[in-house]
mmCIF file of C-alpha atoms and ligand atoms in Angstrom:
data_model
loop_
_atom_site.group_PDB
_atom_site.id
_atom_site.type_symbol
_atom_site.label_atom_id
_atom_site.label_comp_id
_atom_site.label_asym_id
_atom_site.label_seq_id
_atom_site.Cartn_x
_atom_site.Cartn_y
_atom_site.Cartn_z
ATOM 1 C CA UNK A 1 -11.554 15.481 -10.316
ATOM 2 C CA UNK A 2 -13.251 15.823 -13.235
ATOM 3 C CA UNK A 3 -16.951 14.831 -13.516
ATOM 4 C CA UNK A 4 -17.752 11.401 -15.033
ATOM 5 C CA UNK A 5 -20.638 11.127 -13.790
ATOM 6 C CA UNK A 6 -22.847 11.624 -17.129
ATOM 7 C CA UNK A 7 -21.117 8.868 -18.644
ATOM 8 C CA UNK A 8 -20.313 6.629 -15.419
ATOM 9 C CA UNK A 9 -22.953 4.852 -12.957
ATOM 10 C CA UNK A 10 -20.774 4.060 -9.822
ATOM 11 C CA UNK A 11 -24.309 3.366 -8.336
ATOM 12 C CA UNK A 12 -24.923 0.548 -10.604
ATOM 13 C CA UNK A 13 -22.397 -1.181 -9.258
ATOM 14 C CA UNK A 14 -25.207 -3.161 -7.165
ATOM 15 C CA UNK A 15 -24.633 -6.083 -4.326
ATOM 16 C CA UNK A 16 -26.236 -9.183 -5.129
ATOM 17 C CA UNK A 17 -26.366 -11.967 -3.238
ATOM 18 C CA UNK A 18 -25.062 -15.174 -5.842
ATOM 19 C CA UNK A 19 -25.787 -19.028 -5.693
ATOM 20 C CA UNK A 20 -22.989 -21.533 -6.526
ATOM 21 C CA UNK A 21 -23.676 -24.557 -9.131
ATOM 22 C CA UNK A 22 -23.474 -27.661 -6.742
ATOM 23 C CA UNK A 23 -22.599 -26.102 -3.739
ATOM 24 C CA UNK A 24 -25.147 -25.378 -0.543
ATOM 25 C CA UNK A 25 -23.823 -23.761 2.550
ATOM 26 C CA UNK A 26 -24.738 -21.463 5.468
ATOM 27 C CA UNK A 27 -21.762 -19.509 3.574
ATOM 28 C CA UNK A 28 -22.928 -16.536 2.141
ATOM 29 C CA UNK A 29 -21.887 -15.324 -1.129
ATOM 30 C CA UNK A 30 -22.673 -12.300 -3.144
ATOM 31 C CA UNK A 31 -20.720 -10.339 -6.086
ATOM 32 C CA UNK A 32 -20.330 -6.879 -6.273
ATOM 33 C CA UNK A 33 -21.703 -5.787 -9.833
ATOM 34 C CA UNK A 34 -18.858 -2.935 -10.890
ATOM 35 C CA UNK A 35 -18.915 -4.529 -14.107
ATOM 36 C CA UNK A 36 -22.131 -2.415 -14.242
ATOM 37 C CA UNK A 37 -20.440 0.954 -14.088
ATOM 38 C CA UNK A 38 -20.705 1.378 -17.937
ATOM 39 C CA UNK A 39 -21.299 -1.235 -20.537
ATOM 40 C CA UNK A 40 -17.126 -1.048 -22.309
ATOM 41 C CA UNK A 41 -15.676 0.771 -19.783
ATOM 42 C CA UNK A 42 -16.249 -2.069 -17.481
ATOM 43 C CA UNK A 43 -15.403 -2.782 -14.062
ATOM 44 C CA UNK A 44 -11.853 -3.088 -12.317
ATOM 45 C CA UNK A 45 -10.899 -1.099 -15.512
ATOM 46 C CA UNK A 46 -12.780 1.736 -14.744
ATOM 47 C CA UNK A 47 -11.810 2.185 -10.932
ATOM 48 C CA UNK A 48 -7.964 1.983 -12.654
ATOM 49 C CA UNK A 49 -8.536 4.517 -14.815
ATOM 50 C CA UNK A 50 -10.520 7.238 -13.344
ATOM 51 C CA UNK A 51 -7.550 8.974 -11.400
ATOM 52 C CA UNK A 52 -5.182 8.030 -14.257
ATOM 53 C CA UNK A 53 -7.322 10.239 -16.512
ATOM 54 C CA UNK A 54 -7.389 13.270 -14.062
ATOM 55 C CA UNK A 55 -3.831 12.963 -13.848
ATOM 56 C CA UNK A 56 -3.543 13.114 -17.664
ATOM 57 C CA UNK A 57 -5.922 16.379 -17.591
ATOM 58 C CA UNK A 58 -4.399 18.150 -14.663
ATOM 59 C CA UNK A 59 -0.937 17.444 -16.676
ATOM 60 C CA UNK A 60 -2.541 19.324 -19.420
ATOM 61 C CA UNK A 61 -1.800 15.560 -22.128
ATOM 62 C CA UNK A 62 -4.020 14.611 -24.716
ATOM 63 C CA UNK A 63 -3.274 11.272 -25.746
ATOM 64 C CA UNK A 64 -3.070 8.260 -23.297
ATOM 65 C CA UNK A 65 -0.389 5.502 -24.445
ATOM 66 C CA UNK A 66 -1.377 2.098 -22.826
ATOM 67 C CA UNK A 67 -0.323 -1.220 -23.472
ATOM 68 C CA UNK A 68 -2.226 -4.765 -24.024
ATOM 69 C CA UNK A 69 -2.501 -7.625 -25.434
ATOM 70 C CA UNK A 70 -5.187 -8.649 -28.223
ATOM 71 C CA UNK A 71 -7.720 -9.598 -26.584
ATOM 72 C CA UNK A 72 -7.255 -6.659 -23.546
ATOM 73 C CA UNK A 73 -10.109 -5.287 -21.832
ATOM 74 C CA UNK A 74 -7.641 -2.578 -20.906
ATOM 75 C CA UNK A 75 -7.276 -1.488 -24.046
ATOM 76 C CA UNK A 76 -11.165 -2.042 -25.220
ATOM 77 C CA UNK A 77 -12.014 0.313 -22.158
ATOM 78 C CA UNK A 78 -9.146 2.766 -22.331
ATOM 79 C CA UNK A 79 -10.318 3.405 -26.021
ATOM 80 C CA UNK A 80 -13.930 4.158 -25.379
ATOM 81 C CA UNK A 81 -12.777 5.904 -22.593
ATOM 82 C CA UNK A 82 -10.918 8.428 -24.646
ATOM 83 C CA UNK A 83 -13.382 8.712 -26.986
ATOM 84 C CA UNK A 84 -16.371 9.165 -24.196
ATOM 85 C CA UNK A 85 -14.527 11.803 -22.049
ATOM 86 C CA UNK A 86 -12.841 13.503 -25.376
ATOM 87 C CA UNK A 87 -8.840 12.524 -25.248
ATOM 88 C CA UNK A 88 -7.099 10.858 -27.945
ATOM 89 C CA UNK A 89 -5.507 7.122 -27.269
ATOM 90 C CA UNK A 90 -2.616 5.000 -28.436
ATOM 91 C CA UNK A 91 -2.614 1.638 -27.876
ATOM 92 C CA UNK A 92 0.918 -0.795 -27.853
ATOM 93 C CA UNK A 93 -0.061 -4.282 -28.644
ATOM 94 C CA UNK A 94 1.863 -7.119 -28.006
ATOM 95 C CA UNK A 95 2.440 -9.267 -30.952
ATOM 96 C CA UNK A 96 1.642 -9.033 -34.382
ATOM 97 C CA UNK A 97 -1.191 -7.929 -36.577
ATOM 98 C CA UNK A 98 -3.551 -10.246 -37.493
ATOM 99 C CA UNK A 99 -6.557 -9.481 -40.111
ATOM 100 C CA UNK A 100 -9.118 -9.105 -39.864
ATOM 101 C CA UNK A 101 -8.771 -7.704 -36.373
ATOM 102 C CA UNK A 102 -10.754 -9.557 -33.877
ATOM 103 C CA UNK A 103 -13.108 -7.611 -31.738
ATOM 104 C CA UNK A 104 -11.315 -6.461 -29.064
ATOM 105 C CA UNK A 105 -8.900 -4.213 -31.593
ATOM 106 C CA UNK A 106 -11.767 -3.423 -33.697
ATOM 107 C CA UNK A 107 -13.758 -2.277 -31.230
ATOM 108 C CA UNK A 108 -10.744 0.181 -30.237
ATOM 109 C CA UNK A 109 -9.661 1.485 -32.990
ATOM 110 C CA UNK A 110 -13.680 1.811 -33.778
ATOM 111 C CA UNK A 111 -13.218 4.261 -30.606
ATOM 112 C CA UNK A 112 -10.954 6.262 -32.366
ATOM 113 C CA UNK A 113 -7.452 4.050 -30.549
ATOM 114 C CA UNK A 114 -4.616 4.252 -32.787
ATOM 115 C CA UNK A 115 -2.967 1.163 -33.087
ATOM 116 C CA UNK A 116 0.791 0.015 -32.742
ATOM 117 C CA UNK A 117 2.161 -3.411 -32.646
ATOM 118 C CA UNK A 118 5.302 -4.718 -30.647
ATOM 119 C CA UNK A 119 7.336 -7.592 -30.703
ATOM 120 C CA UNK A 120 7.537 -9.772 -27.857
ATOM 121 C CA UNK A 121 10.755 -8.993 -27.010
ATOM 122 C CA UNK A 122 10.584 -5.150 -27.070
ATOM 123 C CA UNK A 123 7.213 -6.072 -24.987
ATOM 124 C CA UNK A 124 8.862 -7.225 -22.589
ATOM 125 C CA UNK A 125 10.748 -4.230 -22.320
ATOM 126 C CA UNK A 126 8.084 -1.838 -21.940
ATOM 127 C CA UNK A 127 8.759 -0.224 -18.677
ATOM 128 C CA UNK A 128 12.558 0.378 -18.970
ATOM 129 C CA UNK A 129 13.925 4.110 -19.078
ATOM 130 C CA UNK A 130 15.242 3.689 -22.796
ATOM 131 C CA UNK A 131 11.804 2.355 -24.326
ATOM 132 C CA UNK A 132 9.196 4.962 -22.656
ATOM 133 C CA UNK A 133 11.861 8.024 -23.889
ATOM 134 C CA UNK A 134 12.286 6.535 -27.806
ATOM 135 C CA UNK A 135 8.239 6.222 -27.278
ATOM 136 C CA UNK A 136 7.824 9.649 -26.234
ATOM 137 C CA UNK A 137 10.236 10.802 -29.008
ATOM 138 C CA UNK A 138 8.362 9.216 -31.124
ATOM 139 C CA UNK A 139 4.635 9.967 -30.328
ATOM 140 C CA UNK A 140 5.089 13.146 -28.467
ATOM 141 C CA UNK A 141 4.142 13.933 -24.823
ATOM 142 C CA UNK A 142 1.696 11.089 -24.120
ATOM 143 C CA UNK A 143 0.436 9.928 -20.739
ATOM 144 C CA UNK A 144 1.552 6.946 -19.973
ATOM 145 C CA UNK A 145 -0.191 3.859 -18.553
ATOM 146 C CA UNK A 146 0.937 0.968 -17.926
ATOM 147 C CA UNK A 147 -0.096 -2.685 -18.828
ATOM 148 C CA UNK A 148 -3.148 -3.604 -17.582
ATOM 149 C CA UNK A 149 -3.699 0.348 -16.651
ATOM 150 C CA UNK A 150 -2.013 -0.844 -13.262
ATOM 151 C CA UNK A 151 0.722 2.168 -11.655
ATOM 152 C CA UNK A 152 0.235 3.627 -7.885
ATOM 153 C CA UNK A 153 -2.438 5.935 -8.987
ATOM 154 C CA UNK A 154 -4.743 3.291 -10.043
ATOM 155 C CA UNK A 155 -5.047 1.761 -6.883
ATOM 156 C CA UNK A 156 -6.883 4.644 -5.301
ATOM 157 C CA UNK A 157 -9.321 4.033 -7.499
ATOM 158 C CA UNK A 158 -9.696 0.657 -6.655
ATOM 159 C CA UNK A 159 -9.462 1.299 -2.931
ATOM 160 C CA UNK A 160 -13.146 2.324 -3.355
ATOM 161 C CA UNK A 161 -14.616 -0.451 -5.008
ATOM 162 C CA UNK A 162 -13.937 -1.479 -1.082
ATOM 163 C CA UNK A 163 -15.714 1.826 0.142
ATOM 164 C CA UNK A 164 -18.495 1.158 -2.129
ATOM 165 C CA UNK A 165 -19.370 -2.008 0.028
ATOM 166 C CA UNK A 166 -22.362 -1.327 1.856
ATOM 167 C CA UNK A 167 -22.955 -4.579 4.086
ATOM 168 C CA UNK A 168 -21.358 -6.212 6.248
ATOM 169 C CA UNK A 169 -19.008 -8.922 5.205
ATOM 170 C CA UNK A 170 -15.394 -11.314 6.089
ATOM 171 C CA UNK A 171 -14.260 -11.704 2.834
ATOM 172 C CA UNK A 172 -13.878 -10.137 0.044
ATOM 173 C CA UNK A 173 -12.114 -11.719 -3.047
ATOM 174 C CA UNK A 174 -10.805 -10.369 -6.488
ATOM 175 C CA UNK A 175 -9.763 -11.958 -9.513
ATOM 176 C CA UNK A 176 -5.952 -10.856 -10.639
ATOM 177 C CA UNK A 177 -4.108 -10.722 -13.885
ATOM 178 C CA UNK A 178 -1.337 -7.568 -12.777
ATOM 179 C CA UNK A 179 -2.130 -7.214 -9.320
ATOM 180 C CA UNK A 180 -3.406 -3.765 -9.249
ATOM 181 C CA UNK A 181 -6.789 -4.239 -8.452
ATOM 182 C CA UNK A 182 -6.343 -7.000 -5.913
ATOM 183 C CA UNK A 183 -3.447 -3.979 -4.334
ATOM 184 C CA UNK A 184 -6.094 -1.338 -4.346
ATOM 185 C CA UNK A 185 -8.743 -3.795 -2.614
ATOM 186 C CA UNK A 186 -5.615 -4.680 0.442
ATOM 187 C CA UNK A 187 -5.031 -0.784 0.810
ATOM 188 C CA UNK A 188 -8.914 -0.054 0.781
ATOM 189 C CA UNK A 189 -9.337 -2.977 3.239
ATOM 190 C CA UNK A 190 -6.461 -0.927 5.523
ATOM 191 C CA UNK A 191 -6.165 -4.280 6.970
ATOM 192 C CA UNK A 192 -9.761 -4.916 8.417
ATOM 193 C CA UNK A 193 -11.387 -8.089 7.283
ATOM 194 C CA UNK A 194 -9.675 -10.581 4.341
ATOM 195 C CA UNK A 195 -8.501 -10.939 1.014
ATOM 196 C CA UNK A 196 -7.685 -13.561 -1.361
ATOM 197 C CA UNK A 197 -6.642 -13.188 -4.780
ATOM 198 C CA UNK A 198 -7.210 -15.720 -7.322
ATOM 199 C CA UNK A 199 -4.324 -15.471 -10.271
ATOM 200 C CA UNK A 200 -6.385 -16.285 -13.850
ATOM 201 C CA UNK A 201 -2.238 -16.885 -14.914
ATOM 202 C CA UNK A 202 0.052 -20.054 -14.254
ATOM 203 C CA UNK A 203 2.852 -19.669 -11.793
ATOM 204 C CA UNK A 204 1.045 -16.206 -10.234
ATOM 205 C CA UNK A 205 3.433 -16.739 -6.739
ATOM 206 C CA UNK A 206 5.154 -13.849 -8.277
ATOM 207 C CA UNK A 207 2.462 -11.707 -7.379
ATOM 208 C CA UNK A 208 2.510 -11.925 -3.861
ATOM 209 C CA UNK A 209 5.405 -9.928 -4.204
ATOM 210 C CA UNK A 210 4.052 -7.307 -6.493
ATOM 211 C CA UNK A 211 1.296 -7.008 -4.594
ATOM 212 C CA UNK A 212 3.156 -6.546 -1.350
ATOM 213 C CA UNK A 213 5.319 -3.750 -3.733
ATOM 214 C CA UNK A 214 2.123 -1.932 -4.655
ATOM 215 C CA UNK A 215 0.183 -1.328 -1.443
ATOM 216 C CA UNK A 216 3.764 -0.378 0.084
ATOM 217 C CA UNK A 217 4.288 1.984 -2.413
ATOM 218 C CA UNK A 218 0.447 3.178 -2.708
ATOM 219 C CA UNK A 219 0.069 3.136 1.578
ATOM 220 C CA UNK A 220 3.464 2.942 2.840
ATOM 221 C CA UNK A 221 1.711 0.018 5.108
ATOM 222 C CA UNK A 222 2.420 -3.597 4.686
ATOM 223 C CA UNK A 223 -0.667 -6.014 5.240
ATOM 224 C CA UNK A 224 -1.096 -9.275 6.418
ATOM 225 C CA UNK A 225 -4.579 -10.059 6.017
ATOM 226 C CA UNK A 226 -4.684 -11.343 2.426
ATOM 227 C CA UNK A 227 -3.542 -13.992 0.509
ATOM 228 C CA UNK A 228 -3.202 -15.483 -2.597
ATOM 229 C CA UNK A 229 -5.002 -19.086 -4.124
ATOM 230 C CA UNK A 230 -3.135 -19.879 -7.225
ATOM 231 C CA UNK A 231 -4.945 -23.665 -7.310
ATOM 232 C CA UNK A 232 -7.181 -22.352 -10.169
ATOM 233 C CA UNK A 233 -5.522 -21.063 -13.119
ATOM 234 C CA UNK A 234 -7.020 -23.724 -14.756
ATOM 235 C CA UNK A 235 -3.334 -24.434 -16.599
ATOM 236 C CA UNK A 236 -2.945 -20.965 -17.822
ATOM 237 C CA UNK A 237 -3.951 -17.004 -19.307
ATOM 238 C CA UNK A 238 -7.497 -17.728 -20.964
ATOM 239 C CA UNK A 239 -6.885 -21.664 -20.749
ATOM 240 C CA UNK A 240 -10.451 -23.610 -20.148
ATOM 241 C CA UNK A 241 -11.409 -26.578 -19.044
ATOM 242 C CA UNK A 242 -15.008 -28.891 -19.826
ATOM 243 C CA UNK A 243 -15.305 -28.741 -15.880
ATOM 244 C CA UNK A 244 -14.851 -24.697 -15.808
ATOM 245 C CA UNK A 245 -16.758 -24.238 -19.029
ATOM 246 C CA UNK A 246 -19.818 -25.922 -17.479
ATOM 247 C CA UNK A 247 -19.552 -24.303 -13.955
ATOM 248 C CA UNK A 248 -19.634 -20.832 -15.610
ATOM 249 C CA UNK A 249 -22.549 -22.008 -17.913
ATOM 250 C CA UNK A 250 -24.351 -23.544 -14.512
ATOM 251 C CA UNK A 251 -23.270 -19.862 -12.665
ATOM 252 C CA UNK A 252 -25.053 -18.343 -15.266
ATOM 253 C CA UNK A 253 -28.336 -20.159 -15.240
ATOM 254 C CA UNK A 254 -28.850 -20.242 -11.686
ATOM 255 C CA UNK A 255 -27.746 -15.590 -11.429
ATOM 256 C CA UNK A 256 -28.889 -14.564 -14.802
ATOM 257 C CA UNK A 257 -25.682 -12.974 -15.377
ATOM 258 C CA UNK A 258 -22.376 -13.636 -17.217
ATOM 259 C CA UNK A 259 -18.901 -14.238 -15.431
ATOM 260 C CA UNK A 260 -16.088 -13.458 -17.645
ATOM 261 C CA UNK A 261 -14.317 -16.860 -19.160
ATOM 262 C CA UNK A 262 -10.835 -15.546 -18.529
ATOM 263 C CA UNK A 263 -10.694 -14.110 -14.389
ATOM 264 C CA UNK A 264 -13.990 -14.052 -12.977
ATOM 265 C CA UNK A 265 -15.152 -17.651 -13.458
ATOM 266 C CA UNK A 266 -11.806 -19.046 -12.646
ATOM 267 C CA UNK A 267 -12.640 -17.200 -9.236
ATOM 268 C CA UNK A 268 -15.764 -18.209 -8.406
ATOM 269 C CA UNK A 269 -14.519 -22.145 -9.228
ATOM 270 C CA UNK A 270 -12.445 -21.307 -6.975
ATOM 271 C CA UNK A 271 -14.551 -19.903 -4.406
ATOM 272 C CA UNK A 272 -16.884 -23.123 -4.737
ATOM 273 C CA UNK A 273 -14.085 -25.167 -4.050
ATOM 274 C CA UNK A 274 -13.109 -23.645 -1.377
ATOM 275 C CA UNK A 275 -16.632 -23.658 0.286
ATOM 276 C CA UNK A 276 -17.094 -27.092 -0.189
ATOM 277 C CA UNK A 277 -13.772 -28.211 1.227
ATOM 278 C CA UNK A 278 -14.574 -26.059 4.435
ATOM 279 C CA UNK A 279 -11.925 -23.446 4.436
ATOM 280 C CA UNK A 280 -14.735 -20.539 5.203
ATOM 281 C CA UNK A 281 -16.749 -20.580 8.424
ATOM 282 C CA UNK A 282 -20.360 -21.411 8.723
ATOM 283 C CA UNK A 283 -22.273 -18.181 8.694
ATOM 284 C CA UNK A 284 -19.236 -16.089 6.959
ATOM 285 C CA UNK A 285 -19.948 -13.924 4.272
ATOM 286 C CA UNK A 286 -17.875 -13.481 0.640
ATOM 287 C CA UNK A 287 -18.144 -10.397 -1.237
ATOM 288 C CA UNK A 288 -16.668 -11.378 -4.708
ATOM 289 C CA UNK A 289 -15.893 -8.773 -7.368
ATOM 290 C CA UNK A 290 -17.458 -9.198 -10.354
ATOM 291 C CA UNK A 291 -14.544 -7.297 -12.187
ATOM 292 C CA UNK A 292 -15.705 -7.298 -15.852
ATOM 293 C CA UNK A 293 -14.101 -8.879 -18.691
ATOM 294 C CA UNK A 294 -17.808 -9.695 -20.926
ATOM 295 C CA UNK A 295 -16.367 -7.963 -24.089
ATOM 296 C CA UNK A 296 -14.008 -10.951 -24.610
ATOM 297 C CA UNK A 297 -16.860 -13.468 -23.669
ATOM 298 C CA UNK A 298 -17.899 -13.556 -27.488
ATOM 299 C CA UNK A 299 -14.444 -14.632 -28.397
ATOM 300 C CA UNK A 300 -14.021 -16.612 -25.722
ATOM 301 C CA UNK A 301 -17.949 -18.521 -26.753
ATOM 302 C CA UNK A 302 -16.704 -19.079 -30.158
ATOM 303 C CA UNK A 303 -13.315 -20.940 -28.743
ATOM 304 C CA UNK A 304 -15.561 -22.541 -26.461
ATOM 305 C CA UNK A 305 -17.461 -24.124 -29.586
ATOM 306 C CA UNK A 306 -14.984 -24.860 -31.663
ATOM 307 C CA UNK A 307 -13.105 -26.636 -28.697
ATOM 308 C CA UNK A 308 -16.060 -28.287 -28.402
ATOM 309 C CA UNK A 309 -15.955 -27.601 -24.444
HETATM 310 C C1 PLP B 1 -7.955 -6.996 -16.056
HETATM 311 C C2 PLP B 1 -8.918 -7.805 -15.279
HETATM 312 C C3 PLP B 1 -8.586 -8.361 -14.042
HETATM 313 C C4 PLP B 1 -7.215 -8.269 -13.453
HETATM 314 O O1 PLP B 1 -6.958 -7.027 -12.897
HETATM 315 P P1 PLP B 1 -5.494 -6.672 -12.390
HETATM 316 O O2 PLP B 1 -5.621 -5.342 -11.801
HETATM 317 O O3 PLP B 1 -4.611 -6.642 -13.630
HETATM 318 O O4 PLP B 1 -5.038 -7.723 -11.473
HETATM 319 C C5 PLP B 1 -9.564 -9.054 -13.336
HETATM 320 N N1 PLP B 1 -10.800 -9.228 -13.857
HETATM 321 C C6 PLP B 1 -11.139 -8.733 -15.066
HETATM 322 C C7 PLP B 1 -12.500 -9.000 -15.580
HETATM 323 C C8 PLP B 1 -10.217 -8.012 -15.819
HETATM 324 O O5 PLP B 1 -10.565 -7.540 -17.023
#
């Protein structure tokens, strides 16, 4: 492995013990902080990439190829990630161009990223056979990553976001976009305590099948002691609501700390909901993870105001 640790503070990563805008409980709730670990390369992102990166070294590759779309904080942290630990990156974005670049793309190709743009179509298409080979003829002997950084190896990086848990606890719950992180958490869990996943997408049933997929493939186990709550996608990827704009805005006030506006706020909602509608046991304790995302908050702000929200 190599050694991150100059650039990396896993120790950040600190417990804290969170209060919920309107809701009081003898449920108790606190967030683990990995969005701590290093100010870009941020949280859940991090704990996907770290193995992914040894892999790339160990296969003697200098350039990672990932994939994202525009407003990624894969590809924000996979950028300053090459440029931190010294590896050149490629990033695939979905859609077109648009200039000036908004501050997600700046801010990688700032890092040093090299940017490509793909169709939605050919997107779509990113993981078949015929694409990765006409990429690698193309671009040369890249590693390749995934969307959203998620493949088997990244889950044994997230498997000790659960190690890293230092209390004792029932719950623990994780925003999900791919799937990955949430997969890692189940196969770090080994199936002590629970987990629920809250999709930030509309119509995220599909992942209780990809998740399944994943820890199979990462553990060769299958798990029963998670679940998914797709009740607050909030009608979509990076859709808002007045209601979740001012919970996150409350959140905030009452922790003096951000939640993301795209997963982690939708979770905590959620969470709050949940508490108040008594679905977790008097005395129980939540360990949310605060997964990162705050790069896109200052996009997401301005959307916010012009939305009026
Ligand atoms: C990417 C991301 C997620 C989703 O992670 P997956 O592994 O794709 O499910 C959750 N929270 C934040 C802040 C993210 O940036």
């Amino acid at each position: 492995m190599f050694d991150f640790s100059k650039h990396i503070n896993e120790g950040a990563a600190i417990l804290v013990q969170v209060e919920l805008p309107n809701v009081s409980s003898n449920v108790k709730i606190f967030m683990k902080r990995i969005d701590l670990v290093h100010p870009i390369i941020s949280g859940n992102k991090w704990f996907k990439m770290k193995y992914n990166i040894a892999e790339m070294m160990e296969q003697g590759k200098e350039t990672l190829l990932t994939f994202g779309g525009a407003f990624s904080n894969h590809i924000h942290a996979a950028a300053e990630a090459g440029k931190t630990f010294g590896f050149k990156t490629i990033g695939l974005i979905r859609g077109e161009e648009h200039l000036p670049l908004n501050e997600t793309l700046q801010s990688a190709r700032d890092s040093g990223m090299v940017l490509h743009y793909i169709d939605r179509t050919t997107f779509r298409e990113r993981d078949s056979e015929d694409f990765l080979k006409s990429v690698k003829d193309e671009l040369g002997d890249v590693y390749i990553l995934p969307l959203g950084g998620t493949n088997n190896i990244a889950l044994k990086g997230c498997t000790e976001i659960v190690k890293q848990i230092t209390i004792d606890y029932d719950y623990i719950c994780s925003a999900s976009g791919s799937g990955g992180t949430f997969a890692g958490i189940v196969a770090g869990l080994n199936g002590n305590k629970k987990g629920i996943a809250f999709p930030a997408l509309k119509g995220g049933e599909f992942l209780e099948e990809v998740i399944s997929d994943l820890v199979l493939n990462y553990s060769g186990r299958e798990f029963k002691n998670w679940s998914l709550n797709t009740d607050y996608h909030f009608g979509g990827f990076a859709k808002l609501t007045k209601e979740l704009v001012e919970f996150t805005k409350n959140f905030e006030k009452l922790n003096g700390f951000e939640l993301d506006y795209i997963y982690t706020n939708k979770m905590m909602f959620g969470i709050a909901k949940l508490i108040k509608s008594g679905y977790f046991k008097s005395g129980e304790t939540i360990v949310a993870i605060h997964s990162g995302g705050l790069q896109g908050n200052l996009g997401m702000k301005e959307r916010i105001n012009k939305l009026r929200l």
